[in-house]
Coordinates of C-alpha atoms in Angstrom, one line a residue:
X1 CA 71.6 95.2 118.4
X2 CA 74.5 94.4 120.7
X3 CA 77.8 95.3 119.6
X4 CA 78.5 91.7 118.8
X5 CA 75.8 91.6 116.4
X6 CA 76.7 94.7 114.6
X7 CA 80.6 94.1 114.5
X8 CA 80.3 90.8 112.8
X9 CA 77.7 91.5 110.1
X10 CA 78.4 91.8 106.8
X11 CA 79.2 95.3 105.4
X12 CA 76.2 95.7 103.1
X13 CA 74.0 94.7 106.1
X14 CA 75.9 97.6 108.3
X15 CA 75.4 100.2 105.8
X16 CA 71.7 99.4 105.4
X17 CA 71.4 99.7 109.1
X18 CA 73.1 103.1 109.0
X19 CA 71.1 104.5 106.2
X20 CA 67.8 103.3 107.8
X21 CA 68.9 105.3 110.8
X22 CA 68.8 102.0 112.8
X23 CA 72.1 102.8 114.1
X24 CA 73.9 105.8 113.6
X25 CA 77.6 106.1 112.2
X26 CA 78.8 107.4 115.5
X27 CA 77.2 104.1 117.3
X28 CA 78.9 101.7 115.1
X29 CA 81.9 103.4 115.3
X30 CA 82.0 103.2 118.9
X31 CA 81.1 99.7 118.7
X32 CA 84.3 98.9 116.8
X33 CA 86.4 100.7 118.7
X34 CA 85.2 98.8 121.9
X35 CA 86.2 95.5 119.9
X36 CA 89.6 97.0 119.0
X37 CA 90.3 97.8 122.8
X38 CA 89.2 94.2 123.7
X39 CA 90.7 92.2 121.1
X40 CA 93.4 93.9 119.1
X41 CA 96.1 93.6 122.2
X42 CA 95.6 89.9 121.9
X43 CA 96.5 90.0 117.7
X44 CA 98.2 93.0 117.1
X45 CA 96.2 93.7 113.8
X46 CA 95.7 97.7 114.0
X47 CA 99.1 99.6 114.8
X48 CA 97.9 103.4 114.7
X49 CA 94.6 104.3 115.8
X50 CA 92.8 107.9 115.2
X51 CA 90.0 107.8 117.5
X52 CA 89.4 111.6 117.4
X53 CA 89.5 111.7 113.9
X54 CA 87.5 108.6 113.3
X55 CA 84.8 110.1 115.6
X56 CA 84.5 113.6 113.7
X57 CA 84.2 111.6 110.3
X58 CA 81.7 109.5 111.7
X59 CA 79.4 112.6 113.2
X60 CA 79.9 114.2 109.9
X61 CA 78.3 111.1 108.5
X62 CA 75.6 111.6 110.6
X63 CA 75.0 115.0 110.3
X64 CA 74.5 114.2 106.5
X65 CA 72.2 111.6 106.7
X66 CA 69.9 113.8 108.9
X67 CA 70.2 116.6 106.2
X68 CA 68.9 113.8 103.5
X69 CA 72.4 114.0 101.7
X70 CA 73.8 110.6 100.2
X71 CA 77.4 110.4 102.0
X72 CA 78.5 107.6 99.7
X73 CA 77.8 103.7 99.3
X74 CA 80.7 103.3 102.2
X75 CA 78.9 105.6 104.5
X76 CA 79.5 105.0 108.2
X77 CA 81.8 101.7 107.5
X78 CA 84.8 101.5 109.5
X79 CA 88.1 100.8 108.3
X80 CA 91.9 100.8 108.9
X81 CA 94.1 101.2 105.7
X82 CA 97.2 99.1 105.0
X83 CA 100.0 100.3 106.4
X84 CA 101.7 100.6 103.0
X85 CA 98.9 103.1 101.6
X86 CA 99.7 106.5 102.1
X87 CA 97.2 108.6 104.6
X88 CA 96.9 112.2 104.8
X89 CA 98.0 113.5 108.2
X90 CA 98.2 109.9 109.4
X91 CA 101.4 108.0 110.0
X92 CA 102.5 105.5 107.4
X93 CA 105.3 103.5 108.0
X94 CA 105.4 101.2 105.3
X95 CA 106.6 98.5 107.8
X96 CA 110.2 100.1 108.2
X97 CA 112.0 101.8 111.1
X98 CA 113.3 104.0 108.6
X99 CA 109.7 105.4 107.9
X100 CA 108.6 104.9 111.6
X101 CA 107.9 108.7 112.2
X102 CA 106.3 109.2 108.6
X103 CA 103.4 111.1 108.2
X104 CA 102.3 111.8 104.5
X105 CA 100.7 115.2 103.3
X106 CA 98.5 113.3 100.7
X107 CA 96.2 110.3 100.4
X108 CA 97.0 107.2 98.1
X109 CA 94.1 107.0 95.5
X110 CA 92.6 104.1 97.0
X111 CA 92.5 105.7 100.5
X112 CA 91.1 108.8 99.0
X113 CA 88.4 107.1 97.1
X114 CA 87.2 104.9 100.2
X115 CA 87.0 107.8 102.3
X116 CA 84.9 110.1 99.6
X117 CA 82.7 107.0 99.6
X118 CA 81.6 107.6 103.3
X119 CA 84.1 105.1 104.8
X120 CA 84.9 106.0 108.1
X121 CA 89.1 105.7 108.8
X122 CA 90.0 104.9 112.2
X123 CA 93.6 103.9 111.7
X124 CA 96.5 101.5 109.7
X125 CA 96.7 97.7 109.7
X126 CA 100.0 96.3 110.3
X127 CA 101.8 94.6 107.4
X128 CA 105.7 93.3 106.9
X129 CA 108.5 95.6 106.0
X130 CA 107.8 97.1 102.7
X131 CA 105.1 94.5 102.1
X132 CA 107.6 91.9 101.6
X133 CA 106.7 88.1 102.3
X134 CA 103.2 86.6 103.4
X135 CA 104.1 86.6 107.2
X136 CA 102.9 89.6 108.6
X137 CA 105.9 90.9 111.1
X138 CA 108.1 93.9 111.3
X139 CA 110.6 95.4 113.8
X140 CA 108.4 98.6 114.5
X141 CA 105.0 96.8 115.7
X142 CA 105.8 93.2 115.7
X143 CA 104.0 90.2 114.8
X144 CA 100.0 89.9 113.7
X145 CA 98.6 86.8 115.1
X146 CA 96.0 84.5 113.3
X147 CA 92.8 84.9 115.9
X148 CA 91.8 81.2 114.8
X149 CA 95.3 80.2 116.7
X150 CA 97.3 82.9 118.2
X151 CA 100.2 80.8 117.8
X152 CA 100.0 81.0 113.9
X153 CA 100.8 83.4 111.5
X154 CA 97.9 85.5 109.8
X155 CA 99.8 85.3 106.7
X156 CA 100.6 88.7 104.6
X157 CA 101.0 91.3 103.4
X158 CA 97.6 92.6 104.1
X159 CA 97.8 90.4 107.0
X160 CA 96.4 93.6 109.7
X161 CA 93.8 93.9 107.4
X162 CA 92.8 90.4 107.3
X163 CA 93.0 89.8 111.1
X164 CA 90.9 93.1 111.5
X165 CA 88.1 91.8 109.7
X166 CA 88.0 88.3 110.9
X167 CA 87.6 89.8 114.3
X168 CA 85.2 92.7 113.6
X169 CA 87.4 95.7 114.4
X170 CA 86.7 96.7 110.8
X171 CA 83.7 96.5 108.5
X172 CA 86.1 96.8 105.3
X173 CA 89.8 96.9 104.3
X174 CA 92.1 97.8 101.7
X175 CA 95.2 95.9 100.8
X176 CA 97.6 95.5 97.9
X177 CA 98.7 92.3 96.1
X178 CA 102.0 91.5 94.3
X179 CA 102.5 87.6 95.1
X180 CA 99.3 87.0 96.8
X181 CA 99.1 89.9 99.6
X182 CA 95.4 90.0 99.1
X183 CA 94.1 86.2 98.7
X184 CA 97.0 84.4 101.1
X185 CA 96.0 86.7 104.4
X186 CA 92.1 86.1 103.4
X187 CA 92.8 82.4 103.1
X188 CA 94.1 82.3 106.3
X189 CA 91.7 84.3 108.3
X190 CA 88.6 83.0 106.7
X191 CA 87.8 86.2 105.1
X192 CA 87.5 87.3 101.4
X193 CA 90.4 88.8 99.5
X194 CA 89.8 90.1 95.8
X195 CA 93.0 91.0 93.4
X196 CA 91.4 92.3 90.7
X197 CA 92.4 92.8 87.2
X198 CA 94.9 95.1 86.6
X199 CA 93.7 98.5 86.3
X200 CA 90.2 97.7 87.7
X201 CA 91.1 99.8 90.7
X202 CA 93.8 102.2 89.5
X203 CA 97.3 102.6 91.6
X204 CA 98.7 105.8 92.6
X205 CA 101.2 106.8 93.3
X206 CA 102.8 103.8 91.7
X207 CA 106.6 104.1 90.5
X208 CA 106.1 101.3 88.0
X209 CA 103.0 102.7 86.2
X210 CA 103.1 100.5 83.1
X211 CA 103.5 97.1 85.4
X212 CA 100.8 95.1 85.7
X213 CA 101.7 92.7 88.4
X214 CA 101.2 95.0 92.0
X215 CA 97.7 95.8 92.5
X216 CA 95.5 97.4 94.9
X217 CA 92.1 96.0 96.0
X218 CA 89.3 95.1 98.7
X219 CA 89.1 92.6 101.2
X220 CA 86.1 92.0 103.3
X221 CA 84.0 89.3 105.1
X222 CA 81.8 88.5 102.3
X223 CA 81.6 88.7 98.6
X224 CA 78.8 91.1 98.3
X225 CA 80.9 93.2 100.7
X226 CA 83.7 93.1 98.2
X227 CA 81.1 94.5 95.3
X228 CA 80.2 97.3 97.5
X229 CA 83.7 98.3 98.0
X230 CA 84.5 98.1 94.1
X231 CA 81.4 100.4 93.5
X232 CA 83.6 103.3 95.5
X233 CA 87.3 102.1 94.6
X234 CA 87.0 101.0 91.0
X235 CA 87.1 102.8 87.9
X236 CA 89.7 104.8 85.7
X237 CA 92.1 107.7 87.0
X238 CA 94.0 109.7 84.5
X239 CA 97.5 109.2 86.6
X240 CA 97.1 105.5 86.3
X241 CA 97.9 104.8 82.7
X242 CA 96.7 101.0 83.0
X243 CA 93.4 102.0 84.2
X244 CA 90.3 100.1 82.7
X245 CA 87.5 102.3 81.5
X246 CA 84.4 100.7 82.8
X247 CA 83.0 102.7 85.4
X248 CA 82.8 101.5 88.9
X249 CA 78.9 101.0 88.6
X250 CA 79.8 97.5 87.0
X251 CA 79.7 96.1 90.8
X252 CA 76.1 97.5 91.2
X253 CA 75.0 94.3 89.3
X254 CA 73.8 91.4 90.6
X255 CA 75.9 88.7 92.1
X256 CA 73.1 86.2 91.5
X257 CA 74.0 84.0 88.1
X258 CA 72.7 80.6 86.7
X259 CA 76.1 78.3 86.5
X260 CA 74.8 75.4 84.5
X261 CA 76.9 74.3 82.3
X262 CA 79.6 76.7 82.8
X263 CA 82.9 74.9 82.7
X264 CA 85.5 75.0 85.1
X265 CA 89.2 73.9 85.3
X266 CA 89.9 72.0 88.8
X267 CA 93.7 72.2 89.2
X268 CA 94.5 71.1 92.9
X269 CA 98.3 71.8 92.4
X270 CA 98.4 74.2 89.7
X271 CA 100.4 71.6 87.5
X272 CA 102.5 69.6 90.1
X273 CA 102.9 72.3 93.0
X274 CA 103.7 70.6 96.2
X275 CA 100.6 71.4 98.2
X276 CA 100.5 70.2 102.2
X277 CA 98.0 67.4 102.6
X278 CA 96.2 69.1 105.0
X279 CA 95.2 72.1 102.4
X280 CA 94.3 69.1 99.7
X281 CA 92.2 67.2 102.0
X282 CA 89.9 70.4 103.0
X283 CA 89.7 71.7 98.9
X284 CA 89.1 68.2 97.7
X285 CA 86.1 68.1 99.5
X286 CA 84.8 71.2 98.0
X287 CA 84.6 70.2 94.1
X288 CA 81.6 68.8 94.7
X289 CA 80.0 72.2 95.8
X290 CA 80.9 73.7 92.0
X291 CA 79.2 70.3 90.6
X292 CA 75.9 71.1 92.8
X293 CA 75.8 74.8 91.6
X294 CA 75.7 73.3 87.7
X295 CA 79.2 73.6 86.8
X296 CA 81.0 71.3 84.5
X297 CA 84.0 70.4 86.8
X298 CA 86.9 69.0 84.8
X299 CA 90.6 68.4 86.2
X300 CA 92.9 70.6 84.1
X301 CA 95.7 73.2 84.4
X302 CA 97.0 75.7 82.2
X303 CA 100.6 75.8 80.8
X304 CA 102.4 78.4 83.8
X305 CA 105.5 76.6 83.0
X306 CA 107.4 80.1 82.9
X307 CA 105.7 81.7 85.5
X308 CA 108.2 81.6 88.2
X309 CA 111.0 83.1 86.2
X310 CA 108.6 85.6 85.2
X311 CA 107.8 86.4 88.7
X312 CA 111.1 86.4 90.0
X313 CA 112.7 88.5 87.3
X314 CA 109.7 91.3 87.0
X315 CA 109.6 91.2 91.2
X316 CA 113.4 92.0 91.6
X317 CA 113.4 94.4 88.8
X318 CA 110.6 96.3 90.6
X319 CA 112.2 96.1 94.1
X320 CA 115.6 97.3 92.5
X321 CA 113.5 100.0 91.0
X322 CA 111.4 101.3 94.0
X323 CA 113.7 100.7 96.8
X324 CA 117.3 100.5 95.3
X325 CA 118.2 103.9 96.4
X326 CA 117.1 103.5 99.7
X327 CA 119.2 100.5 100.1
X328 CA 122.2 102.6 99.1
X329 CA 121.3 105.0 102.1
X330 CA 119.7 102.8 104.9
X331 CA 121.0 99.2 104.2
X332 CA 121.6 98.7 108.2
X333 CA 117.9 99.5 109.0
X334 CA 116.4 97.0 106.0
X335 CA 115.3 93.6 106.3
X336 CA 117.6 90.4 105.0
X337 CA 115.1 89.6 102.7
X338 CA 114.0 93.1 101.2
X339 CA 118.0 93.2 100.7
X340 CA 118.2 90.1 98.7
X341 CA 115.4 91.2 96.4
X342 CA 116.8 94.2 95.8
X343 CA 120.1 93.0 95.1
X344 CA 118.7 90.4 92.6
X345 CA 116.9 93.4 90.7
X346 CA 120.6 94.6 90.7
X347 CA 122.2 91.2 89.2
X348 CA 119.7 91.3 86.4
X349 CA 121.0 92.1 82.9
X350 CA 118.7 93.8 80.0
X351 CA 118.7 90.5 78.1
X352 CA 117.2 89.1 81.4
X353 CA 114.2 91.7 81.8
X354 CA 113.6 91.4 78.1
X355 CA 113.5 87.2 78.3
X356 CA 110.8 87.7 81.1
X357 CA 108.6 90.1 79.3
X358 CA 109.3 87.4 76.1
X359 CA 108.1 84.9 78.2
X360 CA 105.2 86.9 79.8
X361 CA 103.8 87.5 76.5
X362 CA 103.8 83.7 75.6
X363 CA 102.4 82.9 79.1
X364 CA 99.2 85.2 78.1
X365 CA 99.0 83.9 74.9
X366 CA 98.7 80.3 76.1
X367 CA 96.4 81.5 79.1
X368 CA 93.8 83.3 76.6
X369 CA 93.8 80.0 74.6
X370 CA 92.9 77.6 77.7
X371 CA 90.5 79.8 78.7
X372 CA 88.2 79.7 75.8
X373 CA 87.6 76.4 76.9
X374 CA 87.0 77.0 80.5
X375 CA 85.5 80.1 81.7
X376 CA 87.1 79.7 85.5
X377 CA 90.1 77.9 87.2
X378 CA 89.8 76.7 90.7
X379 CA 92.9 76.1 92.9
X380 CA 94.3 76.3 96.0
X381 CA 95.2 79.7 97.7
X382 CA 97.9 79.0 99.7
X383 CA 100.2 75.2 99.4
X384 CA 100.2 75.0 103.2
X385 CA 98.0 76.0 106.2
X386 CA 99.1 78.8 108.6
X387 CA 102.4 78.1 110.2
X388 CA 103.9 79.1 113.5
X389 CA 104.1 83.1 113.9
X390 CA 107.9 82.8 115.1
X391 CA 109.0 81.0 111.7
X392 CA 109.5 84.0 109.0
X393 CA 108.9 82.0 106.2
X394 CA 108.2 78.3 104.7
X395 CA 111.3 76.5 103.8
X396 CA 109.6 72.9 102.5
X397 CA 106.6 71.7 101.6
X398 CA 106.0 68.1 101.2
X399 CA 109.6 67.4 101.5
X400 CA 110.2 69.8 98.6
X401 CA 112.8 72.6 99.8
X402 CA 112.2 76.7 98.8
X403 CA 114.8 78.3 97.4
X404 CA 114.0 81.7 98.8
X405 CA 111.6 83.6 101.0
X406 CA 108.4 83.7 98.3
X407 CA 108.9 80.4 96.7
X408 CA 106.1 78.8 99.0
X409 CA 103.6 81.4 97.7
X410 CA 103.7 80.4 93.8
X411 CA 100.1 79.1 94.1
X412 CA 99.5 82.9 94.1
X413 CA 102.0 84.5 92.5
X414 CA 101.7 82.2 89.3
X415 CA 98.4 83.6 89.2
X416 CA 99.8 87.3 89.4
X417 CA 101.5 87.2 86.6
X418 CA 98.3 85.9 84.3
X419 CA 97.0 89.4 84.4
X420 CA 93.4 88.1 85.8
X421 CA 91.0 88.5 88.2
X422 CA 91.7 86.1 91.5
X423 CA 89.6 85.6 94.7
X424 CA 90.2 83.9 97.9
X425 CA 86.9 82.8 99.5
X426 CA 86.6 80.7 102.7
X427 CA 86.6 76.8 102.0
X428 CA 86.6 75.2 105.2
X429 CA 89.0 74.4 108.3
X430 CA 91.7 72.0 108.5
X431 CA 91.3 69.1 111.3
X432 CA 93.1 71.1 114.0
X433 CA 90.8 74.3 113.0
X434 CA 93.1 76.4 111.0
X435 CA 91.1 78.1 108.1
X436 CA 91.9 77.4 104.5
X437 CA 90.9 79.3 101.4
X438 CA 89.7 78.5 97.6
X439 CA 91.2 80.5 95.1
X440 CA 88.9 81.3 92.1
X441 CA 90.8 82.7 88.8
X442 CA 88.6 84.4 86.0
X443 CA 89.4 85.2 82.5
X444 CA 91.2 88.7 81.8
X445 CA 88.9 91.6 83.2
X446 CA 85.9 89.4 84.1
X447 CA 85.8 90.7 87.7
X448 CA 82.3 90.3 88.1
X449 CA 81.9 87.1 86.8
X450 CA 84.3 86.1 89.3
X451 CA 82.7 87.9 91.9
X452 CA 79.5 86.2 91.1
X453 CA 80.7 82.1 91.0
X454 CA 82.5 83.4 94.6
X455 CA 79.3 84.4 95.8
X456 CA 77.4 81.4 94.5
X457 CA 80.0 79.4 96.4
X458 CA 79.8 81.4 99.5
X459 CA 76.3 81.1 99.8
X460 CA 76.5 77.6 99.3
X461 CA 79.1 76.7 102.0
X462 CA 78.6 79.9 104.6
X463 CA 82.0 79.4 106.0
X464 CA 82.2 83.3 106.6
X465 CA 79.3 82.7 109.3
X466 CA 82.1 80.9 111.7
X467 CA 84.1 83.5 113.6
X468 CA 87.1 83.2 115.9
X469 CA 86.3 82.0 119.4
X470 CA 88.1 85.0 121.0
X471 CA 85.5 87.3 119.5
X472 CA 82.3 85.3 120.6
X473 CA 80.7 86.9 123.2
X474 CA 82.7 90.3 123.0
X475 CA 80.8 93.4 124.4

């Protein structure tokens, strides 16, 4: 098998080959390191690289397998961690010049669980400053480029992770999602990004442990790879009070399911959001896929009319809570949009936060009632296709002006406040070859069911097999 074949295989297949000793973990790592050397200079997805450490970890996996031991479900799979997640002994910058030389002395929980499951850490992936905005660039490392069109953005904030996956530089990736940071870049790069239910993948450290909006989760090239990762990163942790008690073995269950008669709410604009016609054209052609799977597809949208206020208030509240003290010390080294979001938090009154919490409770009640009728909602991931990499954010859609740097991502963050699992799955390409993702949203804590429908859609469409031209034929 050539290096190209290894690097673009699903993680489930790479893991199988390593366990069967068809290839060694060291050989798999070598192929991925060569891919990084060949491709990363063009896309700038991986920003920190630890070759010696990765080689030592791969050798340890090989030696464990030689002894007949089980190194874990992710044994030998190369991974680079999002540069917002702390990595012990490895630089973690948060995309900020303030932390350009910061080396933590601990691993974030998701990193620790991935390592314990046998994944081979080789470095870190690029992210916008403090993860702010769905466009991956920062003053330390610069922009990450879309591998399907180097003049376009890859989205964000898990943009480096999505690009590294799409280019075959890593087999699996971790990320985080507050307003769409696992789903938007996945949609922009033709990979899969899953926002799990809050508590499904416990977050630690977390300065807001009782707020359900920011989650950690997996990103991969196929839905089965997402399920494989969840076997390692899901499950409760006593440091995360929102943890879901179900064990990670939930995700060893089959992704195959009969969807005949299942009711789906088809929501092409989530109740009136402006959506670029290029996105709408791609997604409209996919409605029949769900009908062919046996689903009853009806155009319907839950009442999300307060979602914008809830998200904007609680996001600002969180930004002030987590970064307010840093702003007092380092304002001159912080991005303008980050400053704006922190100051928006400082301008909030107690009654404003209380009102957002009351609205949130009411929205969850309305959504529960809606999803007694429909098991799933299908909607756009992003309202626009990938845009020029030099453009910090979208300022208007279909002539509708956006009032701030995140408003163009309402199709994602409306769902963030719903406390439900949602996944971005490749759904095709615009006429000029830019990837478009489709968002599948499930009932509360129905993470496995979301994966099952996403898997059925993926098997029917096979878009994951279409790779960027710049990696085809790489050695």
